[in-house]
Amino acid sequence: MRLFDTHCHLDDEQFDSDRQAVLSRAADAGVETILAVGTTVGSSVQSVGLAAQYKSVFAAVGIQPNYCGEAAPQDWDQIVELSGAPKVVALGETGLDRYWDHTPFDVQEDYFDRHIRLSQTRDLPFIVHLRDCEADILRMLREARARGPLQGVMHSYTGSAAGAFECIELGLYISFAGMVTYKKSDELREVAKVIPDDRILIETDSPYLSPHPKRGQRPNEPALVIHTAGCLAETRGTSLESFAELTTRNASRLFKLRR
Ligand code: NI
């Protein structure tokens, strides 16, 4: 069995003391590939470094919406430059967030727009963080789609089925994290059930929110993506092995990894 954790903050300091062990446990659990996702210039540089260091790790570079407010003007130039580095297979995470108030919303929109435009010129998929602003995200995605094709993923998706289908229509994939495994997440599992086979992905979003039955484990880590895979396989009436294979193939296609 081979699994692909499409969203991990592997540079997080919570992994500093035992990153090698975290990667070994992931390999033992069948996690063949991990996408290390940046949130700032610093974390993007670190993610690129981890990808250079470890065979199973690839990198995404970008500035997460909650950090755009503190980004210096030259930070974006550095993201553009990093996007051409070896093993960088995506841009992000980007997106919009109305829950936290760390970055003025118009600044978030400006950075989301920059990531999408860079995606369109560099032929790299983008990773979307969405919190409490589905309508704003869809509006910006529609505007961008009018300029050209989109490639990307709605990460740690917790929205509606209608929203997911509109994103799919616009060219995106839908990725589920540990939250979908929680007892009270019946509604989200109903959404996960109807995502087309060729557009569904899995992730840990580690070190955050471990999946059931490891919910109390801190930090979350890539090896635990198997629990999210198992829950979704059961929800969708398929085997863990074939769901693992399906989502790994989907991720490899989106991030253009040779297999
Ligand atoms: Ni994230």
Coordinates of C-alpha atoms and ligand atoms in Angstrom, one line a residue:
M1 CA 0.0 0.0 0.0
R2 CA 1.2 3.5 -0.8
L3 CA -0.2 6.7 0.7
F4 CA 0.5 10.3 -0.1
D5 CA 0.2 13.0 2.6
T6 CA -0.6 16.1 0.5
H7 CA -0.3 18.6 3.3
C8 CA 2.1 18.6 6.2
H9 CA 3.9 21.5 7.9
L10 CA 7.1 19.4 8.2
D11 CA 9.2 22.4 9.0
D12 CA 7.2 23.0 12.2
E13 CA 9.4 23.3 15.3
Q14 CA 7.3 20.6 16.9
F15 CA 9.1 18.1 14.6
D16 CA 12.6 19.5 15.3
S17 CA 13.5 17.0 18.0
D18 CA 12.5 13.8 16.0
R19 CA 11.9 14.6 12.3
Q20 CA 13.9 11.6 11.2
A21 CA 11.8 9.3 13.4
V22 CA 8.6 11.0 12.1
L23 CA 9.7 10.2 8.5
S24 CA 10.6 6.6 9.4
R25 CA 7.2 6.0 11.0
A26 CA 5.6 7.5 7.9
A27 CA 7.5 5.1 5.7
D28 CA 6.6 2.2 7.9
A29 CA 2.9 3.2 7.6
G30 CA 3.1 3.1 3.8
V31 CA 3.4 6.9 3.3
E32 CA 5.5 7.1 0.2
T33 CA 5.3 10.8 -0.4
I34 CA 4.8 13.9 1.8
L35 CA 4.2 17.4 0.6
A36 CA 5.9 19.9 3.0
V37 CA 3.8 23.1 2.7
G38 CA 5.2 26.6 3.5
T39 CA 3.3 29.3 5.3
T40 CA 5.9 32.1 5.2
V41 CA 9.1 32.8 3.3
G42 CA 11.1 31.2 6.1
S43 CA 9.0 28.1 6.3
S44 CA 9.0 27.8 2.5
V45 CA 12.8 27.9 2.5
Q46 CA 12.9 25.2 5.1
S47 CA 10.4 23.1 3.2
V48 CA 12.5 23.3 0.1
G49 CA 15.5 22.3 2.2
L50 CA 13.6 19.3 3.6
A51 CA 12.7 18.2 0.1
A52 CA 16.4 18.4 -0.9
Q53 CA 17.3 16.3 2.2
Y54 CA 14.7 13.6 2.1
K55 CA 13.7 11.5 -1.0
S56 CA 10.0 11.1 0.1
V57 CA 9.5 14.8 0.6
F58 CA 8.4 17.4 -1.9
A59 CA 7.7 21.1 -1.3
A60 CA 5.1 23.8 -1.7
V61 CA 6.1 27.5 -1.4
G62 CA 3.9 30.4 -0.5
I63 CA 2.6 32.8 2.1
Q64 CA -0.5 31.7 4.1
P65 CA -3.2 34.3 4.4
N66 CA -2.8 34.9 8.1
Y67 CA 0.9 35.7 7.5
C68 CA 0.5 38.0 4.5
G69 CA 0.2 41.1 6.8
E70 CA 3.7 40.7 8.2
A71 CA 5.3 39.8 4.8
A72 CA 7.9 42.2 3.6
P73 CA 7.7 43.4 -0.1
Q74 CA 10.8 41.3 -1.1
D75 CA 9.2 38.2 0.5
W76 CA 7.0 37.7 -2.6
D77 CA 10.0 38.0 -4.9
Q78 CA 11.7 35.2 -2.9
I79 CA 8.6 33.0 -3.2
V80 CA 8.7 33.6 -7.0
E81 CA 12.3 32.6 -7.1
L82 CA 11.7 29.5 -4.8
S83 CA 9.0 28.3 -7.1
G84 CA 11.7 27.3 -9.5
A85 CA 13.7 25.3 -7.0
P86 CA 14.1 21.5 -7.4
K87 CA 11.2 19.4 -6.0
V88 CA 8.9 22.4 -5.6
V89 CA 5.6 21.0 -7.0
A90 CA 3.0 23.5 -5.7
L91 CA 2.4 27.1 -4.5
G92 CA 0.9 27.7 -1.1
E93 CA -0.5 27.6 1.1
T94 CA -2.6 30.5 0.0
G95 CA -6.3 31.3 0.2
L96 CA -8.5 33.5 2.5
D97 CA -9.4 33.5 6.1
R98 CA -12.2 35.6 7.8
Y99 CA -12.0 33.7 11.1
W100 CA -8.6 35.1 12.2
D101 CA -8.0 38.9 12.0
H102 CA -4.2 38.8 11.5
T103 CA -4.2 40.2 7.9
P104 CA -6.5 42.9 6.4
F105 CA -8.8 41.1 4.0
D106 CA -7.8 43.1 0.9
V107 CA -4.1 42.2 1.6
Q108 CA -5.2 38.5 1.7
E109 CA -7.0 38.9 -1.6
D110 CA -3.9 40.5 -3.2
Y111 CA -1.7 37.6 -2.1
F112 CA -4.2 35.0 -3.1
D113 CA -4.4 36.6 -6.5
R114 CA -0.6 36.6 -6.8
H115 CA -0.4 32.9 -6.0
I116 CA -3.0 32.0 -8.6
R117 CA -1.4 34.2 -11.3
L118 CA 2.0 32.6 -10.6
S119 CA 0.3 29.2 -10.8
Q120 CA -1.0 30.1 -14.2
T121 CA 2.3 31.3 -15.5
R122 CA 4.5 28.6 -13.9
D123 CA 2.2 25.6 -14.5
L124 CA 2.2 24.8 -10.8
P125 CA -0.9 23.9 -8.8
F126 CA -1.9 26.1 -5.8
I127 CA -3.1 25.0 -2.4
V128 CA -6.1 26.8 -1.0
H129 CA -6.8 27.5 2.7
L130 CA -10.4 28.5 3.2
R131 CA -11.9 29.6 6.5
D132 CA -15.3 31.3 6.8
C133 CA -15.2 32.8 3.3
E134 CA -16.4 30.3 0.7
A135 CA -18.2 33.0 -1.4
D136 CA -15.1 35.1 -1.5
I137 CA -12.9 32.1 -2.6
L138 CA -15.4 31.1 -5.3
R139 CA -15.6 34.6 -6.6
M140 CA -11.8 34.9 -6.9
L141 CA -11.5 31.4 -8.4
R142 CA -14.2 32.2 -11.0
E143 CA -12.4 35.5 -12.0
A144 CA -9.1 33.6 -12.3
R145 CA -10.7 30.8 -14.3
A146 CA -11.9 33.5 -16.8
R147 CA -8.2 34.2 -17.5
G148 CA -7.2 30.6 -18.0
P149 CA -7.3 27.0 -16.7
L150 CA -6.8 26.4 -12.9
Q151 CA -5.0 23.6 -11.2
G152 CA -5.0 23.3 -7.4
V153 CA -6.5 21.8 -4.3
M154 CA -8.9 22.9 -1.6
H155 CA -7.0 21.7 1.4
S156 CA -8.5 20.4 4.7
Y157 CA -11.9 20.8 3.1
T158 CA -14.8 21.4 5.6
G159 CA -17.3 23.1 3.3
S160 CA -20.5 22.1 1.5
A161 CA -21.0 19.6 -1.3
A162 CA -22.2 22.4 -3.5
G163 CA -19.0 24.4 -2.9
A164 CA -16.9 21.4 -3.5
F165 CA -18.6 20.7 -6.8
E166 CA -18.1 24.2 -8.0
C167 CA -14.4 24.0 -7.1
I168 CA -14.1 20.7 -9.0
E169 CA -15.9 22.3 -12.0
L170 CA -13.3 25.1 -11.9
G171 CA -10.5 22.5 -12.1
L172 CA -9.6 21.9 -8.4
Y173 CA -9.2 18.8 -6.2
I174 CA -10.7 18.3 -2.8
S175 CA -8.5 17.2 0.1
F176 CA -9.7 15.9 3.5
A177 CA -7.8 16.0 6.8
G178 CA -8.3 14.4 10.2
M179 CA -11.5 16.4 10.9
V180 CA -13.5 14.1 8.6
T181 CA -12.8 11.2 10.9
Y182 CA -14.4 12.8 14.0
K183 CA -17.6 11.4 15.5
K184 CA -19.6 14.6 14.9
S185 CA -18.4 15.0 11.3
D186 CA -21.3 13.1 9.7
E187 CA -22.1 16.0 7.4
L188 CA -18.5 16.3 6.2
R189 CA -18.4 12.5 5.5
E190 CA -21.5 12.9 3.4
V191 CA -19.6 15.5 1.3
A192 CA -16.6 13.2 1.1
K193 CA -18.8 10.4 -0.1
V194 CA -19.8 12.2 -3.3
I195 CA -16.5 13.7 -4.4
P196 CA -15.6 12.0 -7.8
D197 CA -13.0 9.3 -7.6
D198 CA -10.5 11.3 -9.7
R199 CA -10.6 14.5 -7.6
I200 CA -10.2 13.3 -4.0
L201 CA -7.0 13.7 -1.9
I202 CA -6.0 13.0 1.7
E203 CA -3.7 14.9 4.1
T204 CA -2.8 15.3 7.7
D205 CA -2.3 19.1 7.9
S206 CA 0.1 18.0 10.7
P207 CA 1.2 19.0 13.3
Y208 CA -2.4 20.0 13.7
L209 CA -5.5 17.9 14.5
S210 CA -4.7 14.2 14.6
P211 CA -7.4 11.9 13.1
H212 CA -9.6 9.5 15.2
P213 CA -8.6 7.2 17.0
K214 CA -5.4 9.2 17.6
R215 CA -7.2 12.4 18.2
G216 CA -5.4 13.2 21.4
Q217 CA -1.9 12.6 19.9
R218 CA 0.1 15.8 19.7
P219 CA 1.7 16.6 17.3
N220 CA -0.2 14.9 14.5
E221 CA 2.3 13.4 11.9
P222 CA 2.2 12.0 8.3
A223 CA 2.0 8.3 9.5
L224 CA -1.5 9.0 10.8
V225 CA -2.9 9.8 7.3
I226 CA -3.7 6.1 7.2
H227 CA -6.6 6.7 9.6
T228 CA -8.1 9.4 7.5
A229 CA -7.7 7.0 4.5
G230 CA -9.4 4.2 6.4
C231 CA -12.3 6.3 7.4
L232 CA -12.9 7.7 3.9
A233 CA -12.5 4.2 2.4
E234 CA -15.2 2.9 4.7
T235 CA -17.4 6.0 4.0
R236 CA -17.1 5.5 0.3
G237 CA -17.5 1.7 0.4
T238 CA -14.1 0.7 -0.9
S239 CA -11.0 -1.0 0.6
L240 CA -8.2 0.9 2.3
E241 CA -5.8 -0.4 -0.3
S242 CA -7.7 0.7 -3.3
F243 CA -8.5 4.1 -1.7
A244 CA -4.8 4.6 -0.9
E245 CA -3.8 3.8 -4.4
L246 CA -6.6 6.0 -5.9
T247 CA -5.6 9.1 -3.8
T248 CA -1.9 8.5 -4.4
R249 CA -2.5 8.4 -8.1
N250 CA -4.6 11.6 -7.9
A251 CA -1.9 13.5 -6.0
S252 CA 0.8 12.3 -8.3
R253 CA -1.2 13.6 -11.3
L254 CA -2.0 17.0 -9.7
F255 CA 1.6 17.5 -8.5
K256 CA 3.1 16.0 -11.7
L257 CA 5.3 13.5 -10.0
R258 CA 6.7 10.8 -12.2
R259 CA 5.7 7.3 -11.2
Ligands
NI1 NI -1.8 24.0 6.4

